[in-house]
CSV table of N, CA and C in Angstrom, one decimal:
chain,number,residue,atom,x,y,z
A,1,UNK,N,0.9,-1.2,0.0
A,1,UNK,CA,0.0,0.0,0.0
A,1,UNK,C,0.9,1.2,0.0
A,2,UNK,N,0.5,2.1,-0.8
A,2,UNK,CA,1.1,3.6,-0.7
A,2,UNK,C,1.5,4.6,0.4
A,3,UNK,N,2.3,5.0,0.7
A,3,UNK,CA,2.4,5.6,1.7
A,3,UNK,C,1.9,7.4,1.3
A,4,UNK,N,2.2,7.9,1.9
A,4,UNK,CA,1.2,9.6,1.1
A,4,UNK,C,1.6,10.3,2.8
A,5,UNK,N,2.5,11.7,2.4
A,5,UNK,CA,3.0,12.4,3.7
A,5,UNK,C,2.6,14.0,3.4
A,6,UNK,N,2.2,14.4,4.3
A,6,UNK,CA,1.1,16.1,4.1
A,6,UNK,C,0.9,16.4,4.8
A,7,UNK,N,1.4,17.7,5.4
A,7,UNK,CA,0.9,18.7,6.3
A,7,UNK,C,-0.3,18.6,6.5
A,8,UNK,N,-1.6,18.2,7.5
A,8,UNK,CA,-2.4,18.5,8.1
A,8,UNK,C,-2.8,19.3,9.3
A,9,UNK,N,-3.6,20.7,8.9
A,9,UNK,CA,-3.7,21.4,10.1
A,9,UNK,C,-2.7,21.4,11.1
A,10,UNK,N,-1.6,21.4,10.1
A,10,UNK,CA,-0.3,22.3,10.8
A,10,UNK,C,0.4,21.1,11.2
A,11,UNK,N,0.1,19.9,11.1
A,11,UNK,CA,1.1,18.8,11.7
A,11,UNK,C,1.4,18.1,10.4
A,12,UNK,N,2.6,17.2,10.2
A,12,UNK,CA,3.2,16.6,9.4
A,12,UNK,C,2.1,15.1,9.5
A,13,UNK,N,1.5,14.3,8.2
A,13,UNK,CA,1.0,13.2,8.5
A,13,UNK,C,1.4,12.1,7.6
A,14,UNK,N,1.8,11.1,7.7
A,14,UNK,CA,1.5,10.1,6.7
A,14,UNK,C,0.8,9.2,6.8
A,15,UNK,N,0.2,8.7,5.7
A,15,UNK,CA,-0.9,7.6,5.9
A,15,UNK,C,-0.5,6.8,4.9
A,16,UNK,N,-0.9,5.3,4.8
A,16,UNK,CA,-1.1,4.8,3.8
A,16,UNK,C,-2.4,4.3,3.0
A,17,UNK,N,-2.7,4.6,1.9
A,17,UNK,CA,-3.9,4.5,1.2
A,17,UNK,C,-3.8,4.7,-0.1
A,18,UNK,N,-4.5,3.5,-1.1
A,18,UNK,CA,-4.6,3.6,-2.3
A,18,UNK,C,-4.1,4.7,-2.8
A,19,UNK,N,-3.7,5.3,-4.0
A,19,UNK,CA,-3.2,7.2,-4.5
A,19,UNK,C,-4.5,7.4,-4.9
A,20,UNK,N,-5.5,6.9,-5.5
A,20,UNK,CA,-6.6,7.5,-5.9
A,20,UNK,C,-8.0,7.4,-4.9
A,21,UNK,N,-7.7,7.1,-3.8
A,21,UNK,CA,-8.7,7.1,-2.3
A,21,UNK,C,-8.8,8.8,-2.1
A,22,UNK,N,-10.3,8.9,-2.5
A,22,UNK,CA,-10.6,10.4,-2.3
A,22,UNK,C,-10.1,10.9,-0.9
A,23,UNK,N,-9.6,12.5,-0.9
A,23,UNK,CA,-8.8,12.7,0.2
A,23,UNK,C,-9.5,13.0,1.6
A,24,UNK,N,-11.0,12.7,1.1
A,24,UNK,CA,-12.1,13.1,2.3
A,24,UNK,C,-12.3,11.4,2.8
A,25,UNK,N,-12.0,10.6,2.6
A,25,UNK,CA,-12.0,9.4,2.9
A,25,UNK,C,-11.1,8.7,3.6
A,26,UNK,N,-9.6,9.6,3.4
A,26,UNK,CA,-8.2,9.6,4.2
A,26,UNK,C,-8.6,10.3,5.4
A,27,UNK,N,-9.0,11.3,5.3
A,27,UNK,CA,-9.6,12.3,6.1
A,27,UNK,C,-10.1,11.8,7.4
A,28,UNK,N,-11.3,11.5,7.1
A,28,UNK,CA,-12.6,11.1,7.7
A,28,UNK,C,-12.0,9.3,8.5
A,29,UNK,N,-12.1,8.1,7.5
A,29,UNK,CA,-11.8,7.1,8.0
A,29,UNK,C,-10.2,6.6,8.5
A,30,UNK,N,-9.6,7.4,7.8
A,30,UNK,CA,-7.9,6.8,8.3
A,30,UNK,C,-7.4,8.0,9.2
A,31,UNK,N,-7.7,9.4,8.9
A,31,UNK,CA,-7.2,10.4,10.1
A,31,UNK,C,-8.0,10.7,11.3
A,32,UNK,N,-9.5,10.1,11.3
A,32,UNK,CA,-10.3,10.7,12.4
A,32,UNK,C,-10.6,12.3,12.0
A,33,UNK,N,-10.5,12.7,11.0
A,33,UNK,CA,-10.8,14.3,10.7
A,33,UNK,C,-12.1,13.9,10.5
A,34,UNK,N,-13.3,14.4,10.8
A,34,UNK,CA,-14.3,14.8,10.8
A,34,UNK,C,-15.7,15.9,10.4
A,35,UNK,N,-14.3,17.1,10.6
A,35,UNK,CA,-15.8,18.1,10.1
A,35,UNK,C,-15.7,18.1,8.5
A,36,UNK,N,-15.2,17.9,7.9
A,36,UNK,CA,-15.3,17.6,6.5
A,36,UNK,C,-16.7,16.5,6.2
A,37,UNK,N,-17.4,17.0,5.6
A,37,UNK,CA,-18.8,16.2,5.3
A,37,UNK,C,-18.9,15.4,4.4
A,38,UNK,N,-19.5,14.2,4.3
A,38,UNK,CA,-19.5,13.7,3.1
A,38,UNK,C,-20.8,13.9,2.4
A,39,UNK,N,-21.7,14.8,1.3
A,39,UNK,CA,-22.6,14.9,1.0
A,39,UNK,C,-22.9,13.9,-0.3
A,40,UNK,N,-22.0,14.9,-1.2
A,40,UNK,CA,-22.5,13.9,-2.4
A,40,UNK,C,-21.3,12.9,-3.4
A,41,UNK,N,-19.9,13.2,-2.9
A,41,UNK,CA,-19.4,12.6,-2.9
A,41,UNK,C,-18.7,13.1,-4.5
A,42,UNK,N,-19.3,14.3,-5.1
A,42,UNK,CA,-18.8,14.2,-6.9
A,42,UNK,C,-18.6,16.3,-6.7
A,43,UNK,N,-18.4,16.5,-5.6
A,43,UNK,CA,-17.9,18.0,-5.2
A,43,UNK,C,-19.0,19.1,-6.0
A,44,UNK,N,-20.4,18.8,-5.7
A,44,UNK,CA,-21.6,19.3,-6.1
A,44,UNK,C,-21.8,20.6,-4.6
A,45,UNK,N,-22.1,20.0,-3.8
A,45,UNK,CA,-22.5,19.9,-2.6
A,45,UNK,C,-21.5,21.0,-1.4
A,46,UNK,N,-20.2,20.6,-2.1
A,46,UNK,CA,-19.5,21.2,-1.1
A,46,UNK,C,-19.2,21.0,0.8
A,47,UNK,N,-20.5,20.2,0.8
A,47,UNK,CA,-19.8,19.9,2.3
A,47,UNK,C,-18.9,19.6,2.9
A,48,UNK,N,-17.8,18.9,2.1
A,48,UNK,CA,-16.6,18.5,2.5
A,48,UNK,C,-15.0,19.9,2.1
A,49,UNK,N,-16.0,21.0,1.7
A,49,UNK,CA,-15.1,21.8,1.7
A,49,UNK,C,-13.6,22.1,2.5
A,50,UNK,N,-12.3,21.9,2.0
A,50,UNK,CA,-11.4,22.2,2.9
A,50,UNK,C,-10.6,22.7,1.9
A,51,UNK,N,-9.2,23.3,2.5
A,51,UNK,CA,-8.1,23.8,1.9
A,51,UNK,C,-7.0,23.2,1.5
A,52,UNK,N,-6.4,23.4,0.4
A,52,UNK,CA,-5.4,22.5,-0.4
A,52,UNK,C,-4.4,23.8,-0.9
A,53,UNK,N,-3.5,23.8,0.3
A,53,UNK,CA,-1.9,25.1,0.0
A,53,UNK,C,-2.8,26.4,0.1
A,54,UNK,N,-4.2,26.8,1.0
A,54,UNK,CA,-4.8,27.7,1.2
A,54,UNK,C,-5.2,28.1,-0.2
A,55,UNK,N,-6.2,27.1,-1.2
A,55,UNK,CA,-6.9,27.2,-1.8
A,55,UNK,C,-8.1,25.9,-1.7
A,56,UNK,N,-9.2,26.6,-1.9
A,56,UNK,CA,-10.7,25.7,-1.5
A,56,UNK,C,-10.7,24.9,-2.5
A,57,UNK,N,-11.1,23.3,-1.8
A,57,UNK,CA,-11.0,22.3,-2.8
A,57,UNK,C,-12.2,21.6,-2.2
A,58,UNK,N,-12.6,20.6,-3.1
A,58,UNK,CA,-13.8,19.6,-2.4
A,58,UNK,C,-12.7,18.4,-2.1
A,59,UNK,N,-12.7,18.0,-1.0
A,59,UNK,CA,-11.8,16.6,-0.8
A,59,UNK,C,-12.4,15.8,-1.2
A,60,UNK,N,-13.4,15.0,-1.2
A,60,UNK,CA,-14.0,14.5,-2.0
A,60,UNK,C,-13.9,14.0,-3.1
A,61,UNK,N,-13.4,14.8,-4.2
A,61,UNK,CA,-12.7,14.6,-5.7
A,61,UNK,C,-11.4,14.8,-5.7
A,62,UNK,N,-10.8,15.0,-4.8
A,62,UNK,CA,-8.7,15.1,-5.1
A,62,UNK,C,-8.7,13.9,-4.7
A,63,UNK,N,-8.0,12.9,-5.4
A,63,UNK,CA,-7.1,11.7,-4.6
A,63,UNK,C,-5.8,12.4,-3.9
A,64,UNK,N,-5.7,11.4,-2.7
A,64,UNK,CA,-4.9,11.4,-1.7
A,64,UNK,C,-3.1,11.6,-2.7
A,65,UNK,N,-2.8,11.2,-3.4
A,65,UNK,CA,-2.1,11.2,-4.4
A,65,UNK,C,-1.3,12.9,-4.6
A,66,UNK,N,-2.4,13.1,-5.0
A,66,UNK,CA,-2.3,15.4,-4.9
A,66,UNK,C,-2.1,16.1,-4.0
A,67,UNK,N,-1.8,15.0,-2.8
A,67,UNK,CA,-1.7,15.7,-1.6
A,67,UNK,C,-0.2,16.0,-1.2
A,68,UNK,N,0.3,15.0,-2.0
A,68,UNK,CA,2.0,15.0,-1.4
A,68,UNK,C,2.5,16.3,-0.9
A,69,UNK,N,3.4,16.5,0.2
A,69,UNK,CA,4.0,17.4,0.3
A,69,UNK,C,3.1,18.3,0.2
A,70,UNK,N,2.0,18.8,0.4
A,70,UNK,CA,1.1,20.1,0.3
A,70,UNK,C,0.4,19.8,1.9
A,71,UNK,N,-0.1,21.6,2.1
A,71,UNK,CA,-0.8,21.4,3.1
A,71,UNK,C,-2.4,21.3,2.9
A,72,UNK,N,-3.2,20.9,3.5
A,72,UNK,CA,-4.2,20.5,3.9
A,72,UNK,C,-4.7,20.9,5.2
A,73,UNK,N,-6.0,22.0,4.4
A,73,UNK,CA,-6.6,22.3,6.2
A,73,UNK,C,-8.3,22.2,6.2
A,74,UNK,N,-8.4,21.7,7.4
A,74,UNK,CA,-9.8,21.4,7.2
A,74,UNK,C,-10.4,22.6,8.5
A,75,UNK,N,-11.8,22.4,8.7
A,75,UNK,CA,-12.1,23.4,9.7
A,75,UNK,C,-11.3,23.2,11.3
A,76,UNK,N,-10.8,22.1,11.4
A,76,UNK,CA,-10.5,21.7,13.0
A,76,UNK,C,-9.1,22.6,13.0
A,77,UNK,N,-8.3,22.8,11.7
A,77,UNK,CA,-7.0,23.5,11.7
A,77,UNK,C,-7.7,25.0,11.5
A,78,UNK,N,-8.5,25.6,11.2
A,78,UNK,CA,-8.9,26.7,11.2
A,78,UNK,C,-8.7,27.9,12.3
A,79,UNK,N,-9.0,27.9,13.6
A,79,UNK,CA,-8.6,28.4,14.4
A,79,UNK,C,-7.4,28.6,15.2
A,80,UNK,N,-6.7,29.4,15.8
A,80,UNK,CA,-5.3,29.4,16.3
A,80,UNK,C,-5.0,29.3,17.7
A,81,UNK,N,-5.0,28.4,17.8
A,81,UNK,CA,-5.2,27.5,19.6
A,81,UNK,C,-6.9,28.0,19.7
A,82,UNK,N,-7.1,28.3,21.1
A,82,UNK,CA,-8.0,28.9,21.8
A,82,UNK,C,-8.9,29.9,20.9
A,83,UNK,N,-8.3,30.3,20.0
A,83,UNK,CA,-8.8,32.1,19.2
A,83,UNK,C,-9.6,31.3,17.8
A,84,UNK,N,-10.6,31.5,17.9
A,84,UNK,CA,-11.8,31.1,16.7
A,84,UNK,C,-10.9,32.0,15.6
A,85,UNK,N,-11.0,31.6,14.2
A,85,UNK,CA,-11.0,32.5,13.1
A,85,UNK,C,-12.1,33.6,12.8
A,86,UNK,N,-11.9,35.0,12.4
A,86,UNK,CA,-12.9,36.0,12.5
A,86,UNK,C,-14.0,35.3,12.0
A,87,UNK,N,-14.3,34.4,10.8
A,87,UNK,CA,-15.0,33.6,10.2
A,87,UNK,C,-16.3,32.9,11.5
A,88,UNK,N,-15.3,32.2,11.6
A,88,UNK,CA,-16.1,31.3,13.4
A,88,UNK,C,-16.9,32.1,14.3
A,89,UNK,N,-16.2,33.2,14.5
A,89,UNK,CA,-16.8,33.9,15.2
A,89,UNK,C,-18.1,34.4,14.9
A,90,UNK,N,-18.1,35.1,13.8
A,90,UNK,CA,-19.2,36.1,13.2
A,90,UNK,C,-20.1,34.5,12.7
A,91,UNK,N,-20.2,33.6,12.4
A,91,UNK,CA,-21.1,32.6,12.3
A,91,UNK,C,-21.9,32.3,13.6
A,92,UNK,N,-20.8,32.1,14.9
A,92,UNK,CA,-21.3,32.2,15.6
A,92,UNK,C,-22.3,33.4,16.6
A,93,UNK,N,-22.0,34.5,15.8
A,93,UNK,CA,-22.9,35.8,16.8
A,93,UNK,C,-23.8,36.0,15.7
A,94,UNK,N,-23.9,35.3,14.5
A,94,UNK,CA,-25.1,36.0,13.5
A,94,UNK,C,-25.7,34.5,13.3
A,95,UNK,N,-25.5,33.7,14.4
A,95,UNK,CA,-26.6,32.6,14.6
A,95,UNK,C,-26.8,31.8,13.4
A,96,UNK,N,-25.6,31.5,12.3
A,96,UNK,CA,-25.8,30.6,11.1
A,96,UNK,C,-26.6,29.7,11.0
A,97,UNK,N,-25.5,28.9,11.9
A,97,UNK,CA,-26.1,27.2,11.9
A,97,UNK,C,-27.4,26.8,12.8
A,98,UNK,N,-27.7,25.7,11.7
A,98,UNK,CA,-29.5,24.9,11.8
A,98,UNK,C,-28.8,23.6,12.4
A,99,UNK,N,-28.9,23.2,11.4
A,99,UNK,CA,-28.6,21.5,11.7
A,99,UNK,C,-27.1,21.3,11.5
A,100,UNK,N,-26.3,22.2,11.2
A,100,UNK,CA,-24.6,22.1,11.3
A,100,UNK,C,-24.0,21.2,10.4
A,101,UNK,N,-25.2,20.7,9.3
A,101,UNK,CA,-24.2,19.8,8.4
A,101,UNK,C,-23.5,20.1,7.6
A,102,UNK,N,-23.9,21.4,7.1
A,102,UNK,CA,-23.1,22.1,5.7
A,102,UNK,C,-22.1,23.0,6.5
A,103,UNK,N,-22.2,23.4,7.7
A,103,UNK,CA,-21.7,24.4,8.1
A,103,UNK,C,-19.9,24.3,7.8
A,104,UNK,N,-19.3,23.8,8.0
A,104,UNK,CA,-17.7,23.7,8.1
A,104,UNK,C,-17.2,23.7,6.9
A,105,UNK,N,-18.2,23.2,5.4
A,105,UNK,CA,-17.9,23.5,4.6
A,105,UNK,C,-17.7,25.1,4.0
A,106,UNK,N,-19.2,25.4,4.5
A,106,UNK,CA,-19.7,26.8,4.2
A,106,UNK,C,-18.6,27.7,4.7
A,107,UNK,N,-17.9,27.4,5.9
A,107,UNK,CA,-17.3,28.3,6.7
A,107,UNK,C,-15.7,28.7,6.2
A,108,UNK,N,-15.3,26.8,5.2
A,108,UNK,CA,-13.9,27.2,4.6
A,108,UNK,C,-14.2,28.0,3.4
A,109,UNK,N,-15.3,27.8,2.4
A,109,UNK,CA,-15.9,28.5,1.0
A,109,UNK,C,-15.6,30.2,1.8
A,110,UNK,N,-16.0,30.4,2.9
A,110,UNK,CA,-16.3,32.1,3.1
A,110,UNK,C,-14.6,32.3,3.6
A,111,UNK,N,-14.0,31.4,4.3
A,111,UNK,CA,-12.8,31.6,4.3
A,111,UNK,C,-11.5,32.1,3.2
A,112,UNK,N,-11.7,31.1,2.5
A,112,UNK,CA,-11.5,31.5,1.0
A,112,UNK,C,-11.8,32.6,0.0
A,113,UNK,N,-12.9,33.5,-0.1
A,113,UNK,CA,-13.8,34.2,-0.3
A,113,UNK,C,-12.7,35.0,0.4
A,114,UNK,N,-12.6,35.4,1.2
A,114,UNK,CA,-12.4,36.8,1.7
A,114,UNK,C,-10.7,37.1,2.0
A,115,UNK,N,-10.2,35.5,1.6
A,115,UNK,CA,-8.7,35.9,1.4
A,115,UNK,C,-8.4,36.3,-0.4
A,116,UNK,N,-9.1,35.8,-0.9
A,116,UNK,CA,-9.2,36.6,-3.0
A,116,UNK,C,-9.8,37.8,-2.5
A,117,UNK,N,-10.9,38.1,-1.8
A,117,UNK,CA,-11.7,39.3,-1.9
A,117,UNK,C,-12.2,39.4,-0.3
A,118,UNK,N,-11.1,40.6,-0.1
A,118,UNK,CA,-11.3,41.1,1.5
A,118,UNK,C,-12.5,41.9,1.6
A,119,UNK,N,-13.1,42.2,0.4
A,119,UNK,CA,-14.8,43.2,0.5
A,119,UNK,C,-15.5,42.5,-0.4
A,120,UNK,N,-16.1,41.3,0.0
A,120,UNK,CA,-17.0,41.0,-1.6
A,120,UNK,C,-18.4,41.3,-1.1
A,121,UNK,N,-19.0,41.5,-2.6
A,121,UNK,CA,-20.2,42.4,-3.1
A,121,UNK,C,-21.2,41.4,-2.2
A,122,UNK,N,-22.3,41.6,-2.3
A,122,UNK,CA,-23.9,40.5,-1.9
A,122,UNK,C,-23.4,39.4,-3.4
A,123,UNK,N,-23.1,40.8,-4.7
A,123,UNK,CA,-22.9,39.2,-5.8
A,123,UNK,C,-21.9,38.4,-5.4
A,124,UNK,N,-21.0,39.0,-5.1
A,124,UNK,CA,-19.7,37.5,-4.8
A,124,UNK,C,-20.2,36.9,-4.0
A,125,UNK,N,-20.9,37.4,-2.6
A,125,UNK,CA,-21.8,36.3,-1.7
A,125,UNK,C,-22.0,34.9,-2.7
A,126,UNK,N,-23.4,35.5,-3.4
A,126,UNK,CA,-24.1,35.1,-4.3
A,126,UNK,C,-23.3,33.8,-5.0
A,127,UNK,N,-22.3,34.4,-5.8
A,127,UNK,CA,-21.4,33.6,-6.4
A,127,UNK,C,-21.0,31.8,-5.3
A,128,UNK,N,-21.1,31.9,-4.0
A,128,UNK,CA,-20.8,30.7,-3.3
A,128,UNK,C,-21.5,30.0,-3.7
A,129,UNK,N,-21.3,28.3,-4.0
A,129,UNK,CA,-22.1,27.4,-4.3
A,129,UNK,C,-22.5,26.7,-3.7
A,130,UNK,N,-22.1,26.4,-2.2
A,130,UNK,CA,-22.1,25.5,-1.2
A,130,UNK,C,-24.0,25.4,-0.9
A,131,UNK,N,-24.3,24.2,-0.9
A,131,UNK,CA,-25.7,24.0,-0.5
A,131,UNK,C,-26.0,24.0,1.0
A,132,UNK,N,-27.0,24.7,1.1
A,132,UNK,CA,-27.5,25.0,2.4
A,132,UNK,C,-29.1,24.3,2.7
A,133,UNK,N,-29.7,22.9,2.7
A,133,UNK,CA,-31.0,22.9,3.0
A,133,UNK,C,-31.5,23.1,4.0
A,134,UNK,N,-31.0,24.1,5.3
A,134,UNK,CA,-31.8,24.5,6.1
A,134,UNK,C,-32.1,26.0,5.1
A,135,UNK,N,-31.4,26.5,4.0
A,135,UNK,CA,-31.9,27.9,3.8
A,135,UNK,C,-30.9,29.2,4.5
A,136,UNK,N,-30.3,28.6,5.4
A,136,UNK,CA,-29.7,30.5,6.1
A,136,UNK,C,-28.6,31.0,5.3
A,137,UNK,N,-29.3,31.0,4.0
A,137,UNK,CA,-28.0,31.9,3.3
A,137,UNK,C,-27.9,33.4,3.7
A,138,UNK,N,-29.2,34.1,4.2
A,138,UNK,CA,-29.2,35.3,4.7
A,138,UNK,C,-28.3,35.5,6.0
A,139,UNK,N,-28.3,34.5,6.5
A,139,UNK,CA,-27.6,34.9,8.0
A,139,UNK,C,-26.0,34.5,7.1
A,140,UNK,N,-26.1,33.4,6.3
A,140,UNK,CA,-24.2,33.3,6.0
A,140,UNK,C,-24.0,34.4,5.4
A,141,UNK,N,-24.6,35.0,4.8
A,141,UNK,CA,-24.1,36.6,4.1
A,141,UNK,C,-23.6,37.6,5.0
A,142,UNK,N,-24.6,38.0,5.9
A,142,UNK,CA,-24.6,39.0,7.2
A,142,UNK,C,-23.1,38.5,7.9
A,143,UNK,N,-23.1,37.1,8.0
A,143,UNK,CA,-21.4,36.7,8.8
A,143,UNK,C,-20.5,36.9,8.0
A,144,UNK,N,-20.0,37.0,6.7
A,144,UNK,CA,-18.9,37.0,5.4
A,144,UNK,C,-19.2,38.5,5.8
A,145,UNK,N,-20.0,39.6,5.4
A,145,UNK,CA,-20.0,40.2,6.0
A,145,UNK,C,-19.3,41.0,7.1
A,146,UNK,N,-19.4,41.0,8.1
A,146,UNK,CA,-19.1,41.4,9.6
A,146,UNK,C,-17.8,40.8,9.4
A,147,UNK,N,-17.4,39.4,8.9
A,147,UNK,CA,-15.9,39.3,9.3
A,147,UNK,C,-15.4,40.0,8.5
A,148,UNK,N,-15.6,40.0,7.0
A,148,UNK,CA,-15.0,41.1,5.8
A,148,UNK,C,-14.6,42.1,6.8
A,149,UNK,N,-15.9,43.2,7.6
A,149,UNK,CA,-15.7,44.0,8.1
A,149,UNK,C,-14.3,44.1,9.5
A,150,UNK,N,-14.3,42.9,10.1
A,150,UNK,CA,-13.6,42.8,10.9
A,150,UNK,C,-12.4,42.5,10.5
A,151,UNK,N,-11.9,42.4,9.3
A,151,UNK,CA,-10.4,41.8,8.8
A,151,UNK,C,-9.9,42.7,8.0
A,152,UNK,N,-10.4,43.8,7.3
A,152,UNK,CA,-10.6,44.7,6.5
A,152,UNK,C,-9.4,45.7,7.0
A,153,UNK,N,-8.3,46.3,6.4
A,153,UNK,CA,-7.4,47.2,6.9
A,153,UNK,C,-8.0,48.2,7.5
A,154,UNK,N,-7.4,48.8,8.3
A,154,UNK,CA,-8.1,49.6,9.5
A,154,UNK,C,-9.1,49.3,10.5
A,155,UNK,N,-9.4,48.5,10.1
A,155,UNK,CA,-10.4,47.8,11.2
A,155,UNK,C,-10.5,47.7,12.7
């Protein structure tokens, strides 16, 4: 079996696993990483959104293969010890989450979002694909939002 070595959420990992074992599957069953969701499995959905060299990927469709030597961050590496990401935060005070399934995906997508575009429009909102079937895309707007506002130079 393949061996496969990558920065995870700031730690060095290796695993071994098929090269083409989706990397949300490395993730989830051979690392114990968990907030990564498995929805639909073909990166429609976006629930398993995470970071690949601090660009948003669906793990789900990367084999573990792509991972060499790169980092990989999922929502559990998101925060810095104790200190939520501005992201985390403002989801948490503008009351996002329903049922918390999409959320961690949603949360890397706005992550991402606001490192290309530190002020995006309601359209760039807009532009996010990630599905939400409870609906609170108005409250995830209002949090992209507030943290834009809170990360924004001079702030």
């Amino acid at each position: 079996m393949p061996s496969h070595t990558f920065v995870l959420n700031g730690r060095p990992v290796t695993v071994e696993a098929p090269d083409d074992m989706p990397l949300l599957w490395v993730l989830r069953d051979k690392l114990g990483v968990t907030g990564p969701k498995y929805g639909c499995g073909v990166g429609v959905c976006r629930a398993c959104t995470s970071h690949l060299d601090g660009e948003e990927i669906q793990p789900c469709t990367v084999p573990v293969k792509d991972c060499a030597d790169r980092r990989v961050t999922t929502i559990e590496g998101l925060a810095d010890g104790d200190t939520l990401h501005p992201v985390q935060e403002e989801w948490l005070d503008c009351d996002v989450a329903q049922c918390g399934f999409c959320q961690p995906g949603q949360i890397m997508t706005a992550v991402a979002l606001l490192r290309r575009n530190p002020a995006p429009t309601d359209a760039d909102i807009d532009q996010i694909q990630n599905i939400c079937r409870c609906g609170s895309y108005p409250r995830i707007r209002e949090a992209i939002k507030r943290a834009a506002a809170r990360t924004a130079p001079g702030s």
